[in-house]
XYZ file of C-alpha atoms in Angstrom:
749
model
C 26.772 10.937 -6.490
C 23.546 11.654 -6.574
C 21.196 9.820 -3.277
C 18.460 7.947 -3.856
C 14.965 9.125 -4.858
C 12.676 10.232 -1.476
C 9.086 10.650 -2.208
C 6.884 12.498 0.791
C 3.798 10.790 2.201
C 0.717 11.163 1.633
C -1.841 13.339 3.562
C -2.562 11.580 6.112
C 0.998 9.933 6.208
C 2.380 12.431 8.882
C 5.826 12.585 8.550
C 6.381 9.417 6.760
C 7.878 9.230 2.962
C 9.256 6.011 0.842
C 12.203 5.472 -0.242
C 13.078 3.803 -3.826
C 16.722 2.777 -3.800
C 18.529 0.074 -6.006
C 20.807 -3.455 -5.108
C 23.254 -4.711 -6.757
C 24.239 -8.132 -6.354
C 21.084 -9.411 -5.069
C 20.253 -13.409 -7.543
C 17.503 -15.097 -5.954
C 14.502 -15.269 -2.766
C 16.736 -15.334 -0.683
C 18.547 -12.353 -1.186
C 15.882 -9.860 -1.143
C 14.546 -11.863 1.833
C 17.890 -11.580 3.413
C 18.303 -7.487 2.333
C 15.046 -7.062 3.234
C 15.334 -8.458 7.635
C 18.571 -5.987 6.751
C 16.731 -2.693 5.840
C 13.622 -3.359 8.807
C 16.354 -3.510 11.139
C 17.278 0.187 10.373
C 15.546 2.559 13.445
C 12.997 4.263 12.501
C 12.484 2.319 9.341
C 8.098 0.830 9.391
C 8.429 -0.818 5.899
C 10.061 -2.680 3.102
C 9.761 -4.137 0.510
C 12.870 -5.834 -1.535
C 11.478 -6.944 -5.217
C 14.274 -9.031 -7.288
C 13.195 -8.571 -10.676
C 13.396 -4.832 -10.638
C 16.257 -4.967 -7.429
C 14.485 -2.232 -5.718
C 13.306 -1.859 -2.198
C 10.448 0.092 -1.710
C 11.562 1.272 1.726
C 8.986 3.383 4.248
C 11.012 5.888 6.857
C 9.491 7.677 9.629
C 10.907 11.529 8.404
C 12.975 13.395 10.815
C 16.578 11.695 10.099
C 17.708 13.777 7.718
C 20.514 10.472 7.807
C 18.062 7.918 7.229
C 18.859 7.132 3.382
C 22.552 6.677 4.820
C 21.802 4.047 6.706
C 19.916 2.357 4.468
C 22.603 2.699 2.149
C 24.811 0.955 4.912
C 22.552 -1.831 5.872
C 22.000 -2.647 2.263
C 25.946 -2.581 2.239
C 26.980 -5.364 5.667
C 24.308 -7.900 4.164
C 26.763 -7.888 0.977
C 25.021 -6.160 -1.617
C 25.621 -3.248 -2.990
C 23.358 0.163 -3.313
C 22.195 1.994 -6.450
C 20.808 5.046 -7.254
C 18.129 5.765 -9.478
C 20.677 7.666 -11.959
C 22.973 4.677 -11.260
C 19.395 2.094 -12.042
C 18.819 3.711 -15.089
C 21.788 2.889 -16.420
C 21.959 -0.213 -16.299
C 18.601 -0.788 -17.998
C 19.585 1.162 -20.477
C 22.231 -1.078 -21.246
C 22.309 -2.600 -24.675
C 20.678 -5.682 -25.443
C 24.516 -7.774 -25.806
C 26.217 -5.856 -23.159
C 27.421 -8.427 -20.345
C 27.748 -10.883 -22.627
C 31.194 -11.553 -23.188
C 32.183 -12.667 -19.203
C 28.943 -14.907 -21.041
C 31.335 -16.460 -24.530
C 34.368 -16.609 -22.297
C 32.973 -19.527 -20.170
C 31.347 -20.471 -23.201
C 34.450 -20.884 -25.216
C 36.625 -23.032 -22.955
C 33.662 -25.051 -22.197
C 33.138 -26.412 -25.483
C 36.633 -28.037 -26.500
C 35.076 -30.080 -22.626
C 31.901 -30.893 -23.623
C 32.681 -31.597 -27.108
C 34.474 -35.597 -26.074
C 30.656 -35.982 -24.578
C 29.717 -35.474 -28.282
C 31.192 -37.552 -30.539
C 30.806 -40.672 -28.120
C 27.178 -40.516 -29.181
C 28.562 -40.868 -33.027
C 31.368 -43.225 -32.137
C 34.354 -41.518 -31.640
C 35.567 -42.065 -28.078
C 38.514 -39.386 -27.731
C 39.352 -37.969 -24.092
C 41.455 -34.495 -23.571
C 44.986 -34.755 -21.542
C 44.530 -34.392 -17.583
C 46.767 -31.643 -17.971
C 44.085 -29.853 -21.174
C 40.996 -30.186 -19.421
C 42.513 -28.589 -15.774
C 43.408 -25.397 -17.741
C 40.690 -24.752 -20.061
C 38.290 -25.566 -16.588
C 40.404 -23.124 -14.440
C 40.072 -20.135 -15.750
C 36.044 -20.754 -15.588
C 35.795 -22.110 -12.366
C 37.454 -19.507 -10.372
C 38.012 -16.025 -13.193
C 34.614 -15.852 -14.594
C 32.833 -18.087 -11.709
C 34.503 -15.085 -9.190
C 31.067 -12.944 -8.817
C 29.448 -16.593 -7.442
C 32.469 -17.180 -3.995
C 32.166 -13.207 -3.211
C 28.404 -13.880 -3.295
C 28.152 -16.856 -1.911
C 30.767 -16.039 1.063
C 29.119 -12.979 1.802
C 25.740 -14.950 2.270
C 27.819 -17.115 4.439
C 28.941 -14.568 6.193
C 25.468 -12.974 7.112
C 24.396 -16.430 8.146
C 22.291 -17.650 5.780
C 22.856 -18.647 2.127
C 21.914 -18.094 -1.864
C 21.811 -19.322 -5.122
C 25.775 -17.522 -5.498
C 26.637 -20.159 -2.281
C 25.341 -23.267 -3.989
C 27.101 -22.947 -6.625
C 29.587 -21.872 -5.562
C 29.808 -25.425 -3.346
C 28.621 -27.152 -6.238
C 30.777 -27.045 -9.098
C 33.750 -26.536 -6.839
C 32.912 -30.002 -5.042
C 33.676 -31.625 -8.867
C 36.768 -29.533 -9.357
C 38.168 -30.249 -6.195
C 37.686 -33.804 -6.927
C 38.658 -33.817 -10.900
C 42.080 -32.876 -9.146
C 42.204 -35.337 -6.314
C 41.560 -37.956 -8.942
C 43.731 -36.993 -11.406
C 47.304 -36.429 -9.103
C 45.352 -39.880 -6.884
C 45.774 -41.796 -10.499
C 48.394 -45.081 -11.379
C 51.167 -43.368 -13.557
C 50.120 -44.130 -17.545
C 46.435 -44.414 -15.520
C 43.771 -41.406 -17.691
C 40.882 -41.285 -15.430
C 37.798 -39.970 -15.727
C 37.635 -36.150 -14.775
C 34.698 -34.302 -13.614
C 36.642 -30.887 -14.557
C 33.870 -30.565 -17.845
C 29.994 -30.870 -15.398
C 31.863 -27.771 -13.385
C 32.835 -25.620 -16.755
C 30.032 -25.911 -17.899
C 27.531 -25.513 -14.940
C 29.001 -22.174 -14.418
C 29.280 -21.295 -17.869
C 24.749 -21.858 -18.038
C 24.777 -20.362 -14.804
C 26.687 -17.185 -16.502
C 24.024 -17.508 -19.563
C 20.812 -18.692 -17.675
C 21.682 -15.166 -15.279
C 22.107 -13.244 -18.915
C 19.105 -14.083 -20.407
C 16.906 -13.075 -17.072
C 18.914 -9.450 -17.432
C 17.331 -9.679 -20.777
C 14.140 -11.001 -19.468
C 14.042 -8.299 -16.596
C 14.700 -5.069 -19.428
C 12.264 -6.016 -21.070
C 9.382 -6.481 -18.796
C 10.232 -2.766 -17.156
C 9.637 -1.185 -20.430
C 6.677 -0.178 -19.820
C 7.942 2.741 -17.352
C 11.702 2.655 -18.803
C 8.678 4.307 -21.418
C 6.956 6.528 -19.606
C 9.986 7.971 -18.103
C 10.884 8.708 -22.238
C 7.387 10.888 -22.502
C 8.800 13.851 -19.826
C 10.374 16.149 -22.150
C 13.758 17.423 -21.739
C 13.750 21.714 -22.342
C 11.278 23.442 -22.287
C 10.356 26.750 -24.757
C 9.790 29.301 -21.563
C 7.950 33.105 -22.121
C 10.511 34.776 -19.354
C 11.295 39.085 -19.127
C 13.338 38.568 -21.787
C 10.895 36.674 -24.743
C 11.254 32.803 -25.125
C 13.898 31.206 -23.966
C 15.021 27.546 -23.535
C 15.117 25.687 -20.029
C 15.067 22.819 -18.318
C 11.960 21.332 -17.542
C 13.503 20.729 -13.786
C 12.798 24.016 -13.299
C 9.425 25.382 -14.638
C 7.421 26.359 -11.666
C 3.628 26.334 -11.916
C 2.126 29.591 -13.495
C 5.019 29.475 -15.939
C 4.157 30.642 -19.539
C 5.773 28.410 -21.963
C 5.371 27.928 -25.562
C 5.092 24.322 -27.393
C 5.333 23.697 -30.526
C 3.833 21.384 -32.922
C 5.196 17.255 -33.054
C 6.588 18.469 -29.519
C 5.546 17.027 -26.164
C 3.709 19.980 -23.771
C 6.174 19.989 -20.965
C 3.982 20.138 -17.567
C 0.393 20.368 -16.764
C -1.278 23.169 -17.189
C -4.223 24.815 -19.405
C -4.301 27.173 -23.174
C -4.311 30.670 -22.882
C -3.989 30.916 -26.729
C -4.046 28.943 -29.966
C -5.984 26.008 -31.401
C -4.723 22.172 -31.332
C -4.682 18.815 -30.496
C -3.365 16.755 -28.772
C -2.652 13.463 -28.634
C -3.178 11.617 -24.969
C -2.140 8.387 -25.683
C -0.357 7.469 -23.029
C -2.714 8.587 -20.364
C -5.700 7.212 -21.404
C -5.472 4.423 -24.472
C -7.421 6.595 -26.767
C -5.233 7.173 -29.608
C -7.631 9.986 -31.087
C -6.334 13.543 -30.993
C -8.348 15.264 -28.619
C -8.907 19.368 -29.506
C -7.393 22.635 -27.489
C -8.317 25.238 -27.456
C -7.719 28.444 -25.116
C -9.093 26.892 -21.275
C -8.715 23.754 -22.239
C -6.187 21.693 -19.741
C -3.913 19.565 -21.538
C -1.162 17.350 -20.079
C 2.348 17.380 -19.561
C 3.563 14.088 -21.631
C 1.184 14.249 -24.218
C 1.361 15.285 -28.091
C 0.634 18.491 -29.375
C -1.133 18.622 -32.619
C -0.228 20.650 -35.368
C -1.130 24.450 -34.188
C 1.293 26.406 -31.820
C -0.980 27.033 -28.351
C 0.713 28.919 -24.651
C 0.273 27.031 -21.802
C -0.194 27.881 -18.586
C 1.348 25.301 -16.510
C -0.290 24.372 -13.273
C 1.583 21.358 -11.878
C 4.855 20.530 -12.758
C 7.358 17.700 -11.670
C 6.520 15.437 -9.272
C 2.824 17.010 -8.956
C 2.005 16.479 -12.216
C -0.772 13.689 -13.988
C 2.444 11.939 -15.672
C 4.347 11.592 -12.368
C 1.425 10.165 -9.859
C 1.390 7.213 -13.266
C 3.877 6.199 -12.798
C 4.863 6.677 -9.069
C 1.738 4.166 -9.139
C 2.764 1.803 -11.403
C 6.501 1.718 -9.286
C 4.757 1.598 -6.152
C 2.271 -1.828 -7.802
C 5.114 -3.947 -9.371
C 6.983 -2.616 -5.510
C 4.184 -3.688 -3.940
C 3.883 -8.317 -2.950
C 0.991 -9.504 -2.718
C -0.337 -11.671 -0.212
C 0.921 -14.732 -2.197
C 3.924 -13.572 -2.315
C 4.348 -14.242 1.340
C 4.482 -18.789 0.588
C 7.740 -17.538 -1.017
C 9.394 -15.543 1.694
C 7.798 -18.469 3.637
C 10.174 -20.978 1.390
C 13.076 -18.819 0.547
C 14.350 -18.039 4.574
C 15.106 -21.849 4.755
C 15.325 -23.225 1.397
C 19.220 -23.043 0.761
C 19.873 -24.222 4.560
C 17.835 -27.490 3.575
C 19.035 -27.727 0.090
C 22.368 -27.663 2.294
C 20.671 -30.459 4.142
C 19.664 -33.123 1.226
C 22.857 -32.600 -0.460
C 24.499 -33.961 2.974
C 22.136 -36.432 3.434
C 22.289 -37.814 -0.699
C 26.711 -37.895 0.180
C 25.631 -39.661 3.049
C 22.643 -42.234 1.594
C 24.977 -42.788 -0.881
C 28.427 -43.570 0.199
C 26.752 -45.222 2.527
C 25.233 -47.631 -0.511
C 28.315 -48.280 -1.659
C 29.042 -47.162 -4.705
C 32.192 -44.874 -3.350
C 33.259 -41.307 -2.875
C 33.310 -40.506 -6.369
C 29.399 -41.237 -6.959
C 28.298 -40.102 -4.062
C 29.986 -36.792 -4.272
C 28.945 -36.031 -8.352
C 25.010 -36.939 -7.136
C 25.732 -33.944 -3.876
C 26.427 -31.781 -6.804
C 23.992 -32.527 -9.005
C 21.609 -31.450 -5.944
C 23.557 -29.096 -4.889
C 23.281 -27.523 -8.561
C 20.197 -28.379 -9.508
C 17.955 -26.392 -7.116
C 17.707 -22.923 -7.299
C 15.441 -20.479 -5.490
C 15.940 -17.744 -8.771
C 12.520 -19.053 -10.790
C 11.252 -19.123 -6.973
C 11.971 -14.690 -6.551
C 11.565 -14.245 -10.800
C 7.890 -15.978 -10.326
C 5.942 -12.824 -8.759
C 7.253 -10.446 -9.276
C 8.056 -10.764 -13.117
C 3.980 -11.101 -13.967
C 2.927 -8.326 -11.621
C 5.862 -5.979 -13.302
C 4.972 -7.150 -16.873
C 1.193 -7.060 -15.634
C 1.426 -3.769 -14.373
C 3.080 -2.208 -17.157
C 0.736 -3.190 -19.910
C -2.184 -2.615 -18.207
C -0.957 1.291 -17.729
C 0.206 1.429 -21.530
C -4.034 0.743 -21.948
C -5.341 3.198 -19.350
C -5.641 1.093 -16.063
C -3.462 2.274 -13.656
C -3.669 -1.342 -11.326
C -2.177 0.454 -7.776
C -2.224 -1.992 -5.237
C -1.211 -6.081 -6.587
C -3.863 -7.112 -3.706
C -6.654 -6.121 -5.828
C -4.756 -8.281 -8.436
C -5.890 -11.329 -6.664
C -9.084 -10.692 -5.866
C -9.823 -9.216 -9.203
C -9.730 -13.182 -10.127
C -12.444 -13.848 -8.343
C -14.368 -11.385 -9.130
C -18.659 -11.999 -8.988
C -20.289 -8.714 -8.835
C -19.479 -5.431 -9.561
C -20.866 -2.688 -8.911
C -21.408 0.966 -10.744
C -21.981 4.057 -9.518
C -24.963 5.872 -11.982
C -23.628 9.285 -12.128
C -20.419 10.291 -13.495
C -20.002 6.746 -14.428
C -22.792 4.755 -16.389
C -23.830 8.342 -17.615
C -22.237 12.005 -18.726
C -22.795 12.865 -15.451
C -23.866 16.164 -16.834
C -27.576 16.913 -18.010
C -28.285 17.775 -20.765
C -31.885 18.903 -22.387
C -33.502 16.181 -23.986
C -37.116 17.618 -24.702
C -37.976 20.782 -25.721
C -41.662 21.187 -25.924
C -44.394 23.825 -27.026
C -47.254 24.929 -27.652
C -47.392 26.215 -30.920
C -44.804 23.423 -32.767
C -43.756 26.464 -35.299
C -42.285 28.093 -33.160
C -40.188 25.968 -31.748
C -36.273 27.921 -31.819
C -37.703 30.744 -30.945
C -38.807 30.108 -27.704
C -35.800 28.304 -27.573
C -33.710 31.813 -27.737
C -35.827 32.589 -25.408
C -34.888 30.193 -22.082
C -31.161 30.274 -23.793
C -31.308 33.894 -23.188
C -32.237 34.309 -19.874
C -29.810 31.408 -18.694
C -27.188 32.759 -20.435
C -25.667 34.669 -17.851
C -26.150 31.126 -15.068
C -23.496 29.000 -14.246
C -25.787 26.016 -13.356
C -25.784 23.168 -15.462
C -29.228 23.150 -16.393
C -28.765 26.572 -17.521
C -25.643 25.125 -19.161
C -27.515 22.825 -21.167
C -30.479 25.186 -22.031
C -27.431 27.368 -23.596
C -25.610 24.097 -25.651
C -29.207 23.023 -27.054
C -29.703 26.932 -28.444
C -25.491 26.887 -29.349
C -26.669 24.254 -31.366
C -29.963 24.556 -33.518
C -27.794 28.195 -34.343
C -30.418 30.257 -33.036
C -29.838 33.561 -32.097
C -29.872 34.866 -29.105
C -32.391 38.392 -27.220
C -30.922 40.695 -25.281
C -32.389 40.404 -21.632
C -33.096 42.877 -19.499
C -34.072 43.592 -15.112
C -32.739 39.399 -14.576
C -33.111 38.006 -11.802
C -32.705 35.134 -10.166
C -34.434 33.513 -7.762
C -32.175 30.296 -5.929
C -34.110 26.879 -5.549
C -36.739 28.237 -8.106
C -35.445 29.637 -11.229
C -34.741 32.929 -13.658
C -36.679 36.335 -14.573
C -36.453 39.032 -16.522
C -37.362 40.746 -19.195
C -37.076 40.228 -23.385
C -38.632 42.782 -26.263
C -40.635 44.131 -23.481
C -42.140 41.818 -22.013
C -41.627 39.409 -19.122
C -40.657 36.016 -19.023
C -40.178 32.842 -16.250
C -38.109 30.262 -16.582
C -37.541 27.343 -13.525
C -39.254 24.376 -11.847
C -42.826 23.526 -12.216
C -43.546 23.973 -8.744
C -42.650 27.928 -7.928
C -44.117 28.385 -11.642
C -47.493 27.568 -10.000
C -46.527 29.219 -6.863
C -46.923 32.455 -9.906
C -49.909 31.412 -10.929
C -48.448 29.855 -14.461
C -51.035 27.494 -15.892
C -49.790 24.464 -18.053
C -52.481 24.561 -19.775
C -52.709 22.426 -22.992
C -49.038 21.261 -21.788
C -50.019 19.781 -18.993
C -50.586 16.003 -19.958
C -46.982 16.039 -21.515
C -45.554 17.220 -17.896
C -47.261 14.813 -16.634
C -45.693 12.036 -18.722
C -42.041 13.768 -18.831
C -41.997 13.945 -14.981
C -42.497 9.973 -14.795
C -40.172 9.538 -17.023
C -37.382 10.367 -14.757
C -36.482 13.888 -16.686
C -36.263 16.912 -14.614
C -39.033 19.624 -16.038
C -38.450 23.383 -16.177
C -41.050 25.310 -17.553
C -40.755 28.511 -20.292
C -43.628 30.690 -19.298
C -44.466 34.161 -20.256
C -45.939 36.986 -17.157
C -46.788 40.123 -18.652
C -45.033 42.681 -20.388
C -42.536 45.039 -18.584
C -43.868 44.863 -15.462
C -41.253 42.356 -14.472
C -41.941 39.941 -11.227
C -44.939 41.834 -10.070
C -47.303 40.858 -13.289
C -49.213 38.132 -13.310
C -48.998 35.237 -15.223
C -49.925 34.447 -18.400
C -49.326 30.967 -19.796
C -46.552 28.181 -19.694
C -44.825 28.124 -23.248
C -42.827 25.678 -23.185
C -41.812 22.405 -21.383
C -38.101 21.748 -20.526
C -36.740 18.299 -20.055
C -33.127 17.046 -18.986
C -31.847 13.732 -18.476
C -28.460 12.178 -16.951
C -27.793 10.648 -20.877
C -26.247 7.376 -20.572
C -22.378 6.989 -22.249
C -21.809 5.433 -24.950
C -19.862 1.693 -25.123
C -21.765 2.067 -21.797
C -24.792 -0.725 -22.499
C -21.938 -2.870 -24.378
C -19.392 -3.032 -21.216
C -22.125 -4.659 -19.115
C -22.982 -7.009 -22.020
C -19.477 -8.186 -21.816
C -19.149 -8.164 -18.365
C -22.540 -10.934 -18.262
C -20.584 -12.794 -20.906
C -18.005 -13.552 -18.248
C -20.701 -15.098 -15.886
C -20.584 -11.681 -13.297
C -23.776 -10.223 -12.115
C -23.941 -5.785 -12.572
C -25.605 -3.664 -10.239
C -26.904 -0.049 -10.502
C -26.325 1.849 -7.521
C -27.362 5.558 -7.201
C -28.746 8.621 -5.179
C -31.538 9.456 -7.390
C -35.093 8.418 -7.866
C -36.649 6.029 -9.136
C -38.002 7.230 -12.212
C -34.697 8.406 -13.237
C -32.722 4.840 -12.244
C -34.955 3.022 -13.708
C -34.622 5.643 -16.872
C -30.915 4.943 -17.189
C -31.627 1.254 -16.766
C -34.155 0.606 -19.167
C -30.946 1.751 -21.594
C -28.433 -0.521 -20.069
C -30.490 -3.086 -19.971
C -30.709 -3.343 -16.205
C -33.655 -5.357 -15.176
C -35.325 -3.806 -11.716
C -37.233 -7.105 -10.563
C -33.532 -8.874 -10.811
C -32.183 -6.855 -7.948
C -30.054 -4.928 -10.667
C -30.708 -1.858 -9.804
C -30.627 0.230 -6.149
C -31.810 3.997 -6.466
C -31.870 6.714 -3.125
C -29.025 5.654 -1.413
C -27.063 7.897 0.628
C -23.368 8.086 -0.131
C -23.071 6.236 3.341
C -25.473 3.568 2.164
C -23.791 2.940 -1.321
C -21.149 1.087 1.194
C -23.985 -0.060 3.450
C -25.497 -1.829 0.143
C -21.696 -3.325 -0.245
C -21.199 -4.355 2.528
C -24.614 -6.321 2.442
C -23.436 -8.000 -0.596
C -19.814 -9.203 0.329
C -21.473 -11.152 3.696
C -23.515 -12.861 1.286
C -20.576 -14.364 -0.210
C -20.421 -12.412 -3.191
C -16.598 -10.859 -4.392
C -17.671 -7.381 -4.886
C -16.069 -5.169 -7.528
C -17.311 -1.435 -7.272
C -16.949 0.797 -10.519
C -17.332 5.082 -9.280
C -16.302 8.593 -9.908
C -17.291 11.162 -7.729
C -16.443 11.732 -3.580
C -18.744 10.165 -1.775
C -18.056 6.875 -3.539
C -14.896 6.729 -2.131
C -16.401 4.626 1.111
C -17.663 2.316 -0.796
C -14.601 2.173 -3.575
C -12.793 0.701 -0.379
C -15.721 -1.041 1.408
C -15.816 -3.185 -2.314
C -13.619 -5.950 -3.342
C -12.197 -4.694 -4.955
C -12.136 -0.342 -6.227
C -12.272 0.587 -9.827
C -12.090 4.748 -10.090
C -12.547 6.268 -13.259
C -9.477 8.729 -13.796
C -11.800 11.789 -14.961
C -12.995 12.018 -10.910
C -11.863 12.503 -7.960
C -8.565 12.412 -6.775
C -10.527 10.973 -3.435
C -12.564 8.699 -5.229
C -9.093 7.294 -7.048
C -6.881 6.718 -2.931
C -10.074 4.984 -2.067
C -9.118 2.408 -4.976
C -7.387 -0.136 -6.560
C -7.872 -0.081 -9.943
C -8.044 3.437 -11.928
C -8.871 3.700 -14.908
C -7.425 6.867 -16.677
C -10.748 7.813 -19.311
C -14.256 7.554 -19.188
C -14.551 4.801 -21.099
C -16.207 1.751 -19.652
C -15.066 -0.910 -21.700
C -12.108 -0.844 -19.421
C -13.835 -2.057 -16.933
C -13.890 -5.473 -17.793
C -10.936 -5.616 -19.740
C -8.931 -4.358 -16.333
C -10.434 -7.337 -14.575
C -9.209 -9.202 -17.024
C -5.547 -8.116 -17.703
C -5.682 -9.309 -13.574
C -6.680 -12.588 -13.497
C -4.089 -13.150 -16.596
C -1.997 -11.287 -14.163
C -2.770 -13.550 -10.935
C -2.707 -16.161 -14.040
C 0.820 -15.840 -14.893
C 1.873 -15.678 -10.768
C 0.229 -18.951 -10.429
C 1.885 -20.358 -13.861
C 5.588 -19.459 -12.297
C 5.453 -20.386 -8.845
C 3.969 -23.548 -10.350
C 6.569 -23.848 -12.438
C 8.806 -22.900 -9.752
C 7.446 -25.066 -7.331
C 7.331 -28.602 -9.413
C 10.915 -27.790 -11.071
C 12.670 -28.180 -7.275
C 9.811 -31.180 -6.254
C 10.998 -33.554 -9.268
C 14.657 -31.958 -10.175
C 15.721 -32.358 -6.563
C 14.867 -36.379 -5.809
C 16.013 -37.084 -9.096
C 19.580 -35.733 -8.971
C 19.391 -37.162 -5.589
C 19.128 -40.833 -7.278
C 20.978 -39.814 -9.117
C 19.654 -39.449 -12.767
C 20.811 -36.241 -12.873
C 24.646 -35.606 -14.130
C 25.635 -31.709 -13.292
C 25.153 -31.377 -16.153
C 22.312 -31.778 -17.214
C 21.092 -30.318 -13.720
C 23.460 -26.735 -14.399
C 20.885 -26.494 -17.348
C 17.413 -27.294 -15.819
C 18.697 -24.101 -12.957
C 19.689 -22.255 -15.550
C 16.455 -22.793 -17.629
C 13.973 -22.523 -15.411
C 14.819 -18.860 -14.131
C 14.351 -18.104 -17.643
C 11.663 -20.453 -18.501
C 9.960 -17.733 -16.062
C 10.883 -14.737 -17.404
C 9.577 -15.505 -20.369
C 5.987 -17.172 -19.676
C 5.808 -13.402 -17.492
C 6.230 -11.486 -21.174
C 4.274 -13.680 -22.429
C 1.388 -11.269 -21.137
C 3.193 -7.721 -23.286
C 0.811 -9.628 -25.730
C -2.913 -8.628 -24.002
C -4.573 -6.077 -24.852
C -8.089 -4.730 -24.309
């Protein structure tokens, strides 16, 4: 038998690891609470979280004990439940929509004749089945089809606890025994009023409700199953003997594989040979294919386009991007938000309180002199209607669906606490570079002393920069390539760190670098001086191209500056629209940057931000970003921070809600509670929206779960609900909670 999934702890966790364990037999919040208590008692367990909706547990344990998984499974079994492996959980999830319906159908078929006389009475037809026939129809439903309630209820009682099954077993057994007693003690020739139909119908309805609930759970976990399905089974590995089909699990970093048109990439890697397009919509939510060529990164699970490519693997198995995404979503679905703590406290005392209320109901009606028969029926109604299922499903069902649909659109919600906080956010703080802007400089202006010589001077500038990896050099080369100018051969190339580059082109010495360096070397701006001041005032980074003599190298005197080059980090497409959407939600937007004020002002103008209203904060160091977030929070603001770099990690962690751009660094993603898998800033308002909607569903579910019991139990105790109506209401409660959560699947950014 395969072992439960064991995940190593993150860096810095030492010997900690997490264990995923499936749990069979849980039916309500009391069950999940009991399993949690049992798991936490196992030596070495530091944290245990049980999810009723996914019927699984995430346990954080101290490493070093090779038997810890067996101990956890034993604890689950001794608590009265069945430990399951991931394979068994997957098999259960893959069952068809009609799986498990046979017992439900039999229960409904046997119960229907018992209910028929009640329905006919509405039309004035009075018939009654003989007691012996009622007994024959109800008994198999009670003790064969309803055996699961006795088994689970007895297990709970034996461990000093209670659950929904115990309430159903006690309530329906009381109704069945009362009917048998009334039948056997009735005078000869008299047909007493029996309650076999109540017990049988309650069991049939509860079975129907649990089956509908299971179907809803399978739909709710469809997002995770869809992510798992993205992993191809086979890869075309290029081994010593040529192309060989091997299981993807056998791939190692550095292996080369062939990916044919229409296939999924088996691992993360880089294209070595060939050109194609990749559909990465599962990762980013972006439907347009992305061109891929030699040197470009590809992600395992993405769909290859029309080209046949060779890929060298860089990350496989659990280290791949897809596996990390699945873990992040599963972690979010396994964790509990603070709002769930109230439910856990209620669930811990719920069943004992209901049993006490049923006893009080029986005693109260007996004291009122209505007779044992009527008193027992009212007590049975109290037991039947009090169902903690809805309480246990309210929170995890909404989280499961909300995080799943968000992941399908490129929003990874890693921390359920971020869900609750996002609902109350009133201030969104953006890092500038790489978040609001592209994150790399582009050549925004090229001004020459001779307008007709633009291409010639740009070709010279690109020639001088063609061998450099500096971001400004790459921007010059990219601009020249965009204008299709030809590069000139350069000799005596010499780079001056922090200053610029010089070289000889066609016998003429040229320098390209900062204005300060060229001024130090004696270069005169001449007629370009006014233009240089204007560009600097606009916040651009300005360099200059200067001619410095013929063939005499760096000792030649500078003649004059021929061209000015202005560089700026351009605003991302859609950034202004995203800010406007946030403002439309009533949120304040702030841009935080370490750049000088002129550059910040230029970007702010493009984004429609007003420095006079405190929407632009410039010249802040990385540690000051976190301090600024803390200042906003002390002022009573609920802050969401959006960033992408290592220097944003402290601010992301300091904010109420951190949103990291998935195109950024791993450090930023770990510090944030929400990760946006593509650089589209429209995902920021979308992430806040789906978070608010998910929390809204949680609160709706909890309201209906609590109000159902608050209203239903008194009505049953006062005699206004029969056991049949109570059973119908109980079955409907958990189904309605799941159905309400499933409405989130219709959400679109």
